[in-house]
Coordinates of C-alpha atoms in Angstrom, one line a residue:
Chain V
X6 CA -3.6 -16.9 9.9
X7 CA -5.8 -19.1 11.9
X8 CA -8.2 -20.2 9.6
X9 CA -11.0 -21.2 12.4
X10 CA -10.5 -17.7 14.2
X11 CA -12.1 -16.3 10.5
X12 CA -14.3 -19.0 10.5
X13 CA -16.1 -18.1 13.8
X14 CA -15.9 -14.7 13.1
X15 CA -18.2 -15.2 9.7
X16 CA -20.3 -18.0 11.8
X17 CA -21.2 -14.9 14.2
X18 CA -22.1 -12.8 10.8
X19 CA -24.2 -16.0 9.7
X20 CA -26.1 -16.1 13.2
X21 CA -29.0 -14.9 13.0
X22 CA -30.9 -13.4 9.8
X23 CA -29.9 -10.2 8.0
X24 CA -31.7 -7.4 10.2
X25 CA -34.6 -5.6 8.5
X26 CA -35.1 -2.0 9.2
X27 CA -33.1 0.6 10.9
X28 CA -33.4 -0.2 14.8
X29 CA -33.2 -4.0 14.2
X30 CA -29.8 -3.1 12.1
X31 CA -28.2 -0.7 14.8
X32 CA -28.9 -3.4 17.2
X33 CA -27.5 -6.0 15.2
X34 CA -24.3 -4.4 14.5
X35 CA -24.0 -3.2 18.7
X36 CA -24.5 -6.1 19.3
X37 CA -22.2 -8.2 16.7
X38 CA -19.2 -5.6 17.3
X39 CA -19.9 -5.5 21.3
X40 CA -19.5 -9.7 21.2
X41 CA -16.3 -8.9 22.9
X42 CA -15.9 -6.7 26.3
X43 CA -13.6 -3.8 26.1
X44 CA -9.8 -5.5 28.0
X45 CA -10.3 -4.4 31.8
X46 CA -7.0 -1.7 31.3
X47 CA -8.5 0.7 29.2
X48 CA -10.1 3.6 30.4
X49 CA -13.1 5.0 29.1
X50 CA -15.1 8.6 29.6
X51 CA -17.9 10.3 28.5
X52 CA -17.5 13.5 26.8
X53 CA -20.3 16.2 25.3
X54 CA -18.7 17.0 21.8
X55 CA -20.1 20.4 21.4
X56 CA -23.9 18.7 21.6
X57 CA -22.4 15.6 20.1
X58 CA -22.1 12.1 22.3
X59 CA -18.6 11.0 22.8
X60 CA -15.9 8.8 24.8
X61 CA -12.3 9.5 25.4
X62 CA -10.5 6.1 25.7
X63 CA -6.9 5.7 27.0
X64 CA -5.4 2.8 27.2
X65 CA -1.8 2.0 29.5
X66 CA 0.8 3.8 28.0
X67 CA -1.0 6.1 25.8
X68 CA -0.4 9.9 25.9
X69 CA -3.0 12.4 26.6
X70 CA -1.5 14.6 24.2
X71 CA -2.0 13.1 20.9
X72 CA -5.4 11.9 20.0
X73 CA -7.2 9.8 17.1
X74 CA -10.5 10.8 16.7
X75 CA -12.4 8.1 14.8
X76 CA -15.2 7.9 13.2
X77 CA -17.4 4.5 13.1
X78 CA -19.3 3.0 10.4
X79 CA -22.4 1.9 9.4
X80 CA -23.5 2.8 6.1
X81 CA -24.6 6.6 7.6
X82 CA -27.1 4.7 9.4
X83 CA -26.0 2.5 11.8
X84 CA -23.0 2.2 14.2
X85 CA -21.8 4.1 17.5
X86 CA -19.7 4.0 20.3
X87 CA -20.9 1.1 21.4
X88 CA -20.1 -1.1 18.7
X89 CA -17.2 -0.5 18.1
X90 CA -15.6 0.3 20.8
X91 CA -13.5 -2.4 21.7
X92 CA -12.0 -1.7 18.2
X93 CA -11.2 2.0 18.9
X94 CA -10.3 1.5 22.5
X95 CA -7.5 -0.9 21.6
X96 CA -6.5 1.2 18.3
X97 CA -5.9 3.6 21.5
X98 CA -3.1 1.4 22.8
X99 CA -1.7 0.3 19.0
X100 CA -1.0 4.1 18.4
X101 CA -0.1 4.4 22.3
X102 CA -2.4 8.2 22.3
X103 CA -5.8 8.9 23.5
X104 CA -8.9 8.1 21.0
X105 CA -12.1 10.4 20.9
X106 CA -14.9 8.3 19.3
X107 CA -18.0 10.8 17.5
X108 CA -20.9 9.8 17.8
X109 CA -22.4 11.7 14.9
X110 CA -26.1 12.0 13.6
X111 CA -27.3 8.6 11.5
X112 CA -29.8 8.6 8.6
X113 CA -32.3 8.4 7.7
X114 CA -33.6 10.6 10.3
X115 CA -30.2 12.7 9.4
X116 CA -29.5 13.1 6.6
X117 CA -26.7 14.7 4.7
X118 CA -25.2 16.7 5.4
X119 CA -25.8 16.3 9.1
X120 CA -22.4 13.7 9.6
X121 CA -20.4 16.1 7.6
X122 CA -21.6 18.8 9.5
X123 CA -20.8 17.2 12.4
X124 CA -17.5 15.6 11.7
X125 CA -16.3 19.6 11.6
X126 CA -17.7 20.4 14.8
X127 CA -15.9 17.7 16.2
X128 CA -12.8 18.9 14.8
X129 CA -13.6 22.4 16.1
X130 CA -14.0 20.5 19.7
X131 CA -10.5 18.9 19.7
X132 CA -8.9 22.4 18.3
X133 CA -11.0 24.1 21.0
X134 CA -8.4 21.9 23.2
X135 CA -5.6 23.7 22.4
X136 CA -4.3 20.6 20.7
X137 CA -2.3 21.5 17.8
X138 CA -3.6 19.6 14.2
X139 CA -0.1 17.6 14.4
X140 CA -0.2 15.6 17.4
X141 CA -4.1 14.8 15.9
X142 CA -5.0 12.1 13.4
X143 CA -8.6 11.6 12.2
X144 CA -9.5 7.4 11.7
X145 CA -12.8 5.9 10.5
X146 CA -14.0 2.8 8.4
X147 CA -15.9 2.6 6.2
X148 CA -19.0 5.2 5.8
X149 CA -17.0 6.6 8.9
X150 CA -13.5 6.8 6.6
X151 CA -15.5 8.3 4.1
X152 CA -16.3 10.9 6.7
X153 CA -12.6 11.4 7.7
X154 CA -11.6 12.4 4.2
X155 CA -14.3 14.5 3.6
X156 CA -13.1 16.3 6.9
X157 CA -9.8 16.9 5.7
X158 CA -11.1 17.8 2.4
X159 CA -13.5 20.6 4.0
X160 CA -10.4 21.6 6.4
X161 CA -8.2 21.9 3.2
X162 CA -10.3 24.1 1.1
X163 CA -11.1 26.5 4.0
X164 CA -6.9 26.1 4.2
X165 CA -7.1 25.2 7.9
X166 CA -4.9 22.8 9.5
X167 CA -4.7 19.2 8.9
X168 CA -4.5 16.1 10.9
X169 CA -1.0 14.7 11.3
X170 CA -2.0 12.2 9.3
X171 CA -5.4 9.3 8.3
X172 CA -6.4 6.3 8.9
X173 CA -9.1 4.9 6.4
X174 CA -10.3 1.0 7.2
X175 CA -12.6 -0.5 4.0
X176 CA -13.0 2.6 3.4
X177 CA -16.5 3.4 1.6
X178 CA -15.3 5.5 -1.4
X179 CA -17.1 6.1 -4.3
X180 CA -21.6 6.1 -3.9
X181 CA -21.7 5.6 -7.2
X182 CA -20.9 1.9 -6.7
X183 CA -19.1 1.0 -9.5
X184 CA -16.5 -1.0 -8.2
X185 CA -16.0 -3.9 -10.0
X186 CA -15.0 -6.2 -6.7
X187 CA -19.2 -5.6 -6.4
X188 CA -19.3 -8.6 -7.9
X189 CA -15.8 -10.0 -8.4
X190 CA -15.6 -10.5 -4.2
X191 CA -20.0 -10.5 -4.0
X192 CA -19.4 -14.4 -3.0
X193 CA -17.2 -13.7 -0.3
X194 CA -18.1 -11.0 1.6
X195 CA -20.4 -12.0 4.5
X196 CA -21.9 -8.1 4.6
X197 CA -21.4 -5.9 2.0
X198 CA -23.6 -6.1 -0.8
X199 CA -24.4 -3.5 -4.0
X200 CA -28.5 -3.9 -3.1
X201 CA -27.9 -2.8 0.7
X202 CA -24.9 0.0 -0.2
X203 CA -27.7 1.2 -2.2
X204 CA -30.1 1.4 0.5
X205 CA -28.2 3.1 2.6
X206 CA -27.1 5.5 0.2
X207 CA -30.6 6.3 -0.8
X208 CA -31.2 6.7 2.9
X209 CA -28.7 9.2 3.6
X210 CA -28.6 11.2 0.5
X211 CA -31.6 14.2 0.1
X212 CA -33.3 13.6 -3.1
X213 CA -31.6 14.6 -6.5
X214 CA -27.7 15.0 -4.9
X215 CA -24.8 14.1 -7.7
X216 CA -23.3 10.3 -5.8
X217 CA -20.3 11.8 -7.2
X218 CA -20.4 14.9 -4.9
X219 CA -16.9 14.7 -3.6
X220 CA -18.4 15.4 0.0
X221 CA -19.8 11.5 0.3
X222 CA -18.0 10.3 -2.8
X223 CA -14.1 11.2 -1.9
X224 CA -13.2 9.3 -4.8
X225 CA -13.7 11.8 -7.1
X226 CA -12.2 14.6 -4.4
X227 CA -9.0 16.6 -5.7
X228 CA -7.1 15.1 -2.9
X229 CA -3.7 17.2 -3.6
X230 CA -2.3 18.3 -0.4
X231 CA -4.0 15.7 2.3
X232 CA -2.0 14.7 4.6
X233 CA -0.6 10.9 4.7
X234 CA -2.6 8.3 4.6
X235 CA -2.9 4.6 5.4
X236 CA -5.8 2.4 4.0
X237 CA -6.3 -1.2 5.0
X238 CA -8.8 -3.3 3.0
X239 CA -9.5 -7.3 2.9
X240 CA -9.6 -9.5 -0.1
X241 CA -12.4 -10.9 1.1
X242 CA -14.4 -7.2 0.1
X243 CA -16.5 -6.3 -2.0
X244 CA -15.0 -2.5 -1.3
X245 CA -12.1 -3.8 -2.0
X246 CA -12.2 -1.9 -5.2
X247 CA -13.0 1.7 -3.4
X248 CA -9.8 1.4 -1.5
X249 CA -7.6 0.1 -4.4
X250 CA -8.9 3.2 -6.3
X251 CA -9.0 5.5 -3.6
X252 CA -5.3 4.7 -3.0
X253 CA -4.1 4.7 -6.8
X254 CA -5.8 8.4 -7.1
X255 CA -4.9 10.2 -4.0
X256 CA -1.4 8.7 -4.7
X257 CA -1.4 10.2 -8.3
X258 CA -2.6 13.5 -6.2
X259 CA 1.2 13.7 -4.6
X260 CA -0.5 11.8 -1.6
X261 CA 1.8 9.8 0.8
X262 CA 0.2 7.1 0.5
X263 CA 0.4 3.1 2.0
X264 CA -2.3 0.8 1.5
X265 CA -2.2 -2.9 2.7
X266 CA -4.8 -5.7 1.3
X267 CA -4.6 -8.5 3.6
X268 CA -5.7 -11.7 2.5
X269 CA -9.4 -13.0 3.3
X270 CA -9.8 -10.5 5.4
X271 CA -13.4 -9.3 5.3
X272 CA -14.7 -5.8 6.0
X273 CA -13.7 -3.5 9.2
X274 CA -12.1 -7.1 10.7
X275 CA -10.8 -5.1 13.1
X276 CA -14.1 -4.7 14.9
X277 CA -13.2 -8.2 16.5
X278 CA -10.3 -8.1 17.2
X279 CA -10.0 -9.5 20.7
X280 CA -10.0 -13.1 18.7
X281 CA -9.1 -12.6 15.7
X282 CA -5.8 -12.2 15.3
X283 CA -5.0 -10.5 12.1
X284 CA -7.3 -8.0 13.6
X285 CA -4.5 -7.1 15.8
X286 CA -1.7 -7.3 14.0
X287 CA -4.0 -4.7 11.5
X288 CA -4.2 -2.6 14.2
X289 CA -0.5 -3.2 15.6
X290 CA 0.3 -1.4 11.5
X291 CA -2.1 1.1 12.1
X292 CA -0.9 2.0 15.6
X293 CA 3.5 2.1 13.7
X294 CA 2.2 4.4 11.0
X295 CA 0.0 6.7 13.3
X296 CA 2.4 7.0 15.8
X297 CA 5.6 7.3 12.7
X298 CA 3.4 10.0 11.7
X299 CA 2.8 11.9 14.5
X300 CA 6.4 12.2 15.8
X301 CA 7.9 13.4 12.6
X302 CA 5.1 16.6 13.2
X303 CA 4.8 17.0 16.9
Chain P
X23 CA 11.3 16.2 1.7
X24 CA 14.0 18.6 0.6
X25 CA 13.7 19.4 -2.8
X26 CA 16.8 20.7 -3.9
X27 CA 18.2 17.1 -3.2
X28 CA 15.3 16.3 -6.5
X29 CA 16.2 18.9 -8.5
X30 CA 19.9 17.4 -8.4
X31 CA 18.6 14.4 -9.3
X32 CA 16.4 16.0 -12.0
X33 CA 19.6 17.9 -13.2
X34 CA 22.0 14.9 -13.4
X35 CA 19.6 13.3 -15.4
X36 CA 19.1 16.2 -17.9
X37 CA 22.8 17.0 -18.0
X38 CA 23.5 15.2 -21.1
X39 CA 20.9 14.2 -23.9
X40 CA 18.9 10.6 -24.1
X41 CA 21.5 8.1 -25.3
X42 CA 20.9 6.8 -28.7
X43 CA 21.7 3.2 -28.9
X44 CA 21.7 0.2 -26.8
X45 CA 25.8 0.8 -25.8
X46 CA 25.4 4.0 -25.3
X47 CA 22.1 3.4 -23.1
X48 CA 24.0 0.9 -21.3
X49 CA 27.1 3.6 -20.6
X50 CA 24.6 6.2 -19.8
X51 CA 23.0 4.0 -17.2
X52 CA 25.9 2.4 -15.3
X53 CA 27.2 6.2 -15.5
X54 CA 23.8 8.1 -13.9
X55 CA 23.4 5.0 -11.1
X56 CA 27.2 5.0 -9.9
X57 CA 27.8 8.8 -9.4
X58 CA 27.4 8.7 -6.1
X59 CA 30.3 5.5 -5.0
X60 CA 29.2 2.3 -2.5
X61 CA 29.6 3.3 1.4
X62 CA 33.3 2.5 2.0
X63 CA 31.8 0.6 4.9
X64 CA 30.1 -2.7 2.6
X65 CA 32.3 -5.8 1.3
X66 CA 31.5 -6.7 -2.3
X67 CA 32.8 -10.1 -3.5
X68 CA 32.4 -11.3 -7.4
X69 CA 30.8 -14.9 -7.5
X70 CA 30.1 -16.5 -11.0
X71 CA 26.2 -17.6 -10.7
X72 CA 26.1 -20.2 -12.7
X73 CA 27.7 -19.4 -15.5
X74 CA 26.4 -15.5 -15.2
X75 CA 28.1 -12.8 -13.0
X76 CA 27.0 -11.9 -9.9
X77 CA 27.8 -9.8 -7.2
X78 CA 27.4 -10.3 -3.5
X79 CA 27.5 -7.5 -0.5
X80 CA 27.2 -7.2 3.1
X81 CA 26.9 -4.3 4.9
X82 CA 28.3 -4.3 8.6
X83 CA 25.7 -6.2 11.1
X84 CA 24.1 -7.8 8.0
X85 CA 22.8 -11.2 8.5
X86 CA 25.1 -13.9 5.6
X87 CA 22.4 -16.9 6.0
X88 CA 19.6 -14.4 4.3
X89 CA 19.9 -13.6 0.5
X90 CA 17.8 -11.0 -0.8
X91 CA 18.2 -11.5 -4.5
X92 CA 18.0 -8.5 -7.0
X93 CA 17.7 -8.1 -10.5
X94 CA 18.5 -4.7 -11.8
X95 CA 15.9 -2.7 -14.0
X96 CA 17.0 -1.2 -17.5
X97 CA 14.5 -2.6 -19.7
X98 CA 15.9 -6.1 -20.4
X99 CA 18.0 -4.0 -22.5
X100 CA 20.4 -2.3 -20.4
X101 CA 21.2 -1.7 -16.4
X102 CA 24.0 -4.2 -14.1
X103 CA 25.9 -4.6 -11.8
X104 CA 27.0 -1.1 -11.4
X105 CA 24.2 0.8 -12.2
X106 CA 22.8 -0.5 -9.3
X107 CA 25.6 -0.7 -6.7
X108 CA 24.7 2.0 -4.4
X109 CA 20.7 1.0 -4.1
X110 CA 21.7 -2.9 -3.8
X111 CA 24.4 -2.7 -1.2
X112 CA 22.5 -0.2 0.9
X113 CA 19.3 -2.7 0.6
X114 CA 21.7 -5.1 2.3
X115 CA 21.8 -2.4 5.2
X116 CA 18.3 -1.7 5.5
X117 CA 17.1 -5.2 5.6
X118 CA 20.6 -6.3 7.2
X119 CA 21.3 -10.0 5.0
X120 CA 23.5 -10.5 2.2
X121 CA 22.1 -9.4 -1.6
X122 CA 23.3 -10.9 -4.5
X123 CA 22.9 -8.9 -7.6
X124 CA 22.8 -10.8 -10.8
X125 CA 23.6 -9.7 -14.2
X126 CA 21.5 -11.4 -16.7
X127 CA 21.5 -11.3 -20.5
X128 CA 20.3 -8.4 -22.0
X129 CA 18.2 -7.6 -25.1
X130 CA 18.7 -6.8 -28.2
X131 CA 21.5 -9.8 -28.0
X132 CA 19.3 -12.1 -25.9
X133 CA 16.1 -11.5 -26.5
X134 CA 12.6 -13.3 -23.8
X135 CA 13.3 -16.3 -22.5
X136 CA 17.3 -15.2 -22.0
X137 CA 17.0 -13.5 -19.0
X138 CA 13.6 -15.2 -17.8
X139 CA 15.7 -18.2 -17.9
X140 CA 18.7 -16.7 -16.2
X141 CA 16.5 -15.5 -13.1
X142 CA 15.9 -19.3 -12.6
X143 CA 19.5 -19.9 -12.9
X144 CA 20.3 -17.7 -10.1
X145 CA 17.5 -19.2 -7.8
X146 CA 19.0 -22.4 -8.7
X147 CA 22.7 -21.0 -7.5
X148 CA 20.6 -20.2 -4.5
X149 CA 19.0 -22.8 -3.0
X150 CA 22.0 -25.2 -3.9
X151 CA 23.9 -23.1 -1.6
X152 CA 21.4 -25.6 1.1
X153 CA 20.2 -21.6 1.8
X154 CA 16.3 -22.3 2.8
X155 CA 13.7 -20.8 1.2
X156 CA 12.4 -19.4 4.0
X157 CA 15.9 -17.3 4.5
X158 CA 15.5 -16.0 0.5
X159 CA 13.8 -12.7 -0.5
X160 CA 13.9 -11.6 -4.4
X161 CA 13.8 -8.4 -5.2
X162 CA 13.6 -5.9 -8.3
X163 CA 13.3 -2.5 -10.3
X164 CA 11.2 -1.5 -13.4
X165 CA 11.9 -4.6 -15.5
X166 CA 13.6 -6.3 -13.1
X167 CA 10.2 -6.2 -11.2
X168 CA 9.1 -8.0 -13.7
X169 CA 11.6 -10.9 -13.9
X170 CA 11.3 -11.5 -10.0
X171 CA 8.0 -12.0 -10.4
X172 CA 8.2 -13.7 -13.2
X173 CA 9.9 -16.1 -11.2
X174 CA 7.7 -16.1 -8.1
X175 CA 5.1 -17.5 -10.9
X176 CA 7.4 -20.0 -12.8
X177 CA 8.0 -21.4 -8.7
X178 CA 4.5 -21.5 -8.1
X179 CA 3.5 -23.5 -11.1
X180 CA 6.1 -26.0 -10.3
X181 CA 5.3 -26.4 -7.1
X182 CA 8.4 -25.3 -5.6
X183 CA 9.2 -24.0 -2.4
X184 CA 8.5 -19.6 -2.4
X185 CA 10.5 -16.8 -1.5
X186 CA 9.7 -15.3 1.8
X187 CA 8.5 -12.1 -0.1
X188 CA 9.3 -9.9 -2.7
X189 CA 9.8 -6.4 -2.9
X190 CA 9.3 -4.7 -6.0
X191 CA 10.3 -1.1 -6.7
X192 CA 8.9 0.7 -9.7
X193 CA 7.8 -2.1 -11.3
X194 CA 7.3 -2.6 -15.2
X195 CA 4.6 -5.1 -14.8
X196 CA 2.6 -4.7 -18.7
X197 CA 4.4 -4.4 -21.4
X198 CA 1.1 -3.2 -23.8
X199 CA 1.6 -0.3 -21.7
X200 CA -1.9 0.5 -21.3
X201 CA -1.9 2.2 -17.8
X202 CA -3.4 5.6 -17.8
X203 CA -0.6 7.5 -16.0
X204 CA 1.8 6.9 -19.6
X205 CA -0.6 10.1 -20.6
X206 CA -0.8 12.0 -17.0
X207 CA 2.9 11.7 -16.1
X208 CA 4.4 11.8 -19.2
X209 CA 5.3 15.6 -18.4
X210 CA 7.2 15.0 -15.1
X211 CA 8.4 11.9 -15.7
X212 CA 12.3 12.0 -16.5
X213 CA 12.8 8.8 -17.6
X214 CA 10.2 6.6 -18.6
X215 CA 8.3 7.2 -21.9
X216 CA 5.9 5.2 -24.0
X217 CA 8.0 5.0 -27.0
X218 CA 10.8 4.1 -25.2
X219 CA 9.2 1.3 -23.6
X220 CA 7.9 0.1 -26.5
X221 CA 11.1 0.3 -28.0
X222 CA 12.8 -1.9 -25.1
X223 CA 9.7 -4.8 -25.6
X224 CA 10.4 -4.9 -29.5
X225 CA 14.0 -5.8 -28.4
X226 CA 13.2 -8.3 -25.7
X227 CA 10.4 -9.8 -27.3
X228 CA 10.5 -12.6 -30.0
X229 CA 8.6 -11.6 -33.1
X230 CA 4.8 -12.5 -32.7
X231 CA 5.0 -12.8 -28.6
X232 CA 1.5 -11.5 -26.8
X233 CA 2.6 -8.2 -25.0
X234 CA 0.0 -9.6 -22.5
X235 CA 2.0 -13.0 -22.1
X236 CA 2.1 -13.7 -17.7
X237 CA 5.7 -14.3 -18.6
X238 CA 6.3 -10.9 -19.5
X239 CA 3.5 -9.0 -18.3
X240 CA 2.5 -9.8 -14.7
X241 CA -0.3 -7.7 -14.2
X242 CA -2.3 -10.5 -15.9
X243 CA -0.4 -13.4 -14.6
X244 CA -1.9 -15.5 -11.9
X245 CA -1.0 -14.4 -8.8
X246 CA -2.6 -16.9 -6.4
X247 CA -0.5 -18.0 -3.5
X248 CA 2.3 -15.5 -4.1
X249 CA 4.0 -14.6 -1.4
X250 CA 4.0 -11.5 0.8
X251 CA 4.9 -8.6 -2.0
X252 CA 6.0 -4.6 -1.2
X253 CA 5.7 -2.6 -4.3
X254 CA 7.1 0.8 -4.0
X255 CA 6.7 3.6 -7.1
X256 CA 6.9 7.3 -7.2
X257 CA 3.9 9.7 -7.9
X258 CA 5.9 11.4 -10.7
X259 CA 6.3 8.1 -12.8
X260 CA 4.6 7.0 -16.1
X261 CA 5.0 3.4 -14.1
X262 CA 2.3 5.2 -11.8
X263 CA -0.6 2.6 -13.0
X264 CA 1.7 -0.7 -13.2
X265 CA 2.1 -0.4 -9.3
X266 CA -1.1 0.7 -8.1
X267 CA -2.9 -2.1 -11.2
X268 CA -0.4 -5.2 -9.8
X269 CA -1.1 -4.3 -6.3
X270 CA -4.7 -4.7 -6.6
X271 CA -4.7 -7.4 -8.7
X272 CA -2.5 -9.5 -6.3
X273 CA -4.6 -8.1 -3.5
X274 CA -7.4 -9.5 -4.9
X275 CA -5.8 -13.0 -5.4
X276 CA -5.6 -13.0 -1.7
X277 CA -1.7 -11.9 -1.7
X278 CA -1.0 -10.2 1.4
X279 CA 0.1 -6.5 0.0
X280 CA 1.7 -3.5 1.0
X281 CA 1.5 -0.7 -1.9
X282 CA 3.2 2.7 -0.9
X283 CA 2.9 5.5 -2.9
X284 CA 6.1 8.3 -2.6
X285 CA 5.2 12.2 -3.9
X286 CA 7.1 13.2 -6.3
X287 CA 9.2 10.7 -6.5
X288 CA 10.4 9.5 -9.9
X289 CA 11.5 6.0 -11.4
X290 CA 13.6 3.8 -9.2
X291 CA 14.1 7.0 -6.8
X292 CA 16.7 4.5 -4.6
X293 CA 18.8 4.7 -6.8
X294 CA 20.1 7.8 -5.9
X295 CA 19.5 6.9 -2.0
X296 CA 23.6 8.8 -1.5
X297 CA 22.0 12.2 -1.9
X298 CA 18.0 12.2 -1.5
X299 CA 16.1 11.2 1.3
X300 CA 13.4 9.7 0.3
X301 CA 15.5 6.8 -1.9
X302 CA 17.5 6.1 2.0
X303 CA 13.4 6.5 3.8
X304 CA 12.4 3.8 1.0
X305 CA 15.2 1.1 1.9
X306 CA 14.9 1.4 5.0
X307 CA 10.7 0.9 4.9
X308 CA 11.6 -1.5 2.3
X309 CA 14.4 -3.1 5.3
X310 CA 11.8 -3.2 7.9
X311 CA 9.3 -4.9 5.3
X312 CA 12.0 -7.2 4.8
X313 CA 13.5 -8.6 8.0
X314 CA 9.3 -8.4 9.4
X315 CA 8.7 -11.3 6.9
X316 CA 11.7 -13.3 7.3
X317 CA 12.2 -13.1 10.5
X318 CA 8.1 -14.5 10.8
X319 CA 9.1 -17.4 8.4
X320 CA 12.6 -18.6 9.6

């Protein structure tokens, strides 16, 4: 690893004071996520996802008959198609399939179950395009990974067909924030701290909702019959424990699990893949995982 | 997965009463490990590993200039070159390199540190053949995985060069037996139970030795600066928690970690790869991991 690349990303994150308020936070995540532009050879197309804003992306060599649907992170309160465009479009290249980025509704304007319902809306949209579930993959980072797992659980409970596999980056899996790495990794994580997540959880959850509800904290969900999962997390993350505990829980429930822990990487480092080589390698690994599982089932 | 294949292995394990006494246990593990013969196209060669019995294996397409050194499992009290020959020789094929199986000394005749010292003896033997450490990989299953990690720790502490990566199957990482899956997986694990492991630990450890000593319980070791680790474990194992907790500990210490949890697989299922397709797939995955890491560094 080229340490200077990671130092540059850390410097980018430090370059302005932490934003205050929802509008400023959203603007800031859009800005730091789009510092490096989308590659010239990627084609983007806006799409109405049954009332939600969506964006298709396709890279050279991608197969349009397979789709990776991606839910961005941002703690259910920020993040957008813009903030995650570089990450999602390069995932299209690595997985050699189309991607669909979905602008689900955000809190605090739209608390739970808005995002949870929007995830299902987006899935229905794809299924109504006559794409078999076995050609669909669901991905997400951080809160988006939580949404991805919540959606799969909802489909499983409804006895619907499931996606071929799922790809979870730096997942936020436990809104009780009981992970031990909130303390042990606090000093090295430049993005995610417990007080910040508590603020986000308060904004997302209706008053009185149990923070262990499996629709928002998949760590406490019954995970049986889930499709194969790839979980990627950095070792410089306060959410490291969310990823490792979720991997353990899913594995114990007889789910095929691959967990990758990437040394020194920070929360959702794939975002900065343009200038961070481990971001590109992590996308390549995710792409290989996805292709192996989609090919098997299609 | 073809359920009947796994059922056949479970039937094999049930086909005789559990052995009693060390001699009978050793005989039994040799017998169940060698039910399926080594493939015809594998070449075996006995070797004197500085006083220990060893065996080279090479499969068609294997590169003799790279070596996977493998420590068999058996709770430090049983297991041999014979019991693990099918597993090790097929690992040679998957990793496309030579393997060296090492018959380290067994307890209770030879308690700690006999095996621990023999692991170092075997490493020195390889290094004295002028093979760069970057072309060496250390693997092991169960107690053998514990030995592999203990050896790497010892080399790291001595500021010696480290192997390119390590491959750990169903590792026994905590001789205090504090894992939660000893209870939750007891009914589905046909091989490993807490009382049995306690007997093995008592046989291996000199009186009064702390069961958290990092030379025997790598879960409690400082793991910093370790090479990349692939950890493979089955979901039907009482040792599942040993694998997941060790993955978490190594990842938190900034070690590159890949953890694979294989649904329904039992302890060291690779042993029965001849008739168990997930055994072959797990070996293929390990081979790909090893080749990726050896190529990078050589």
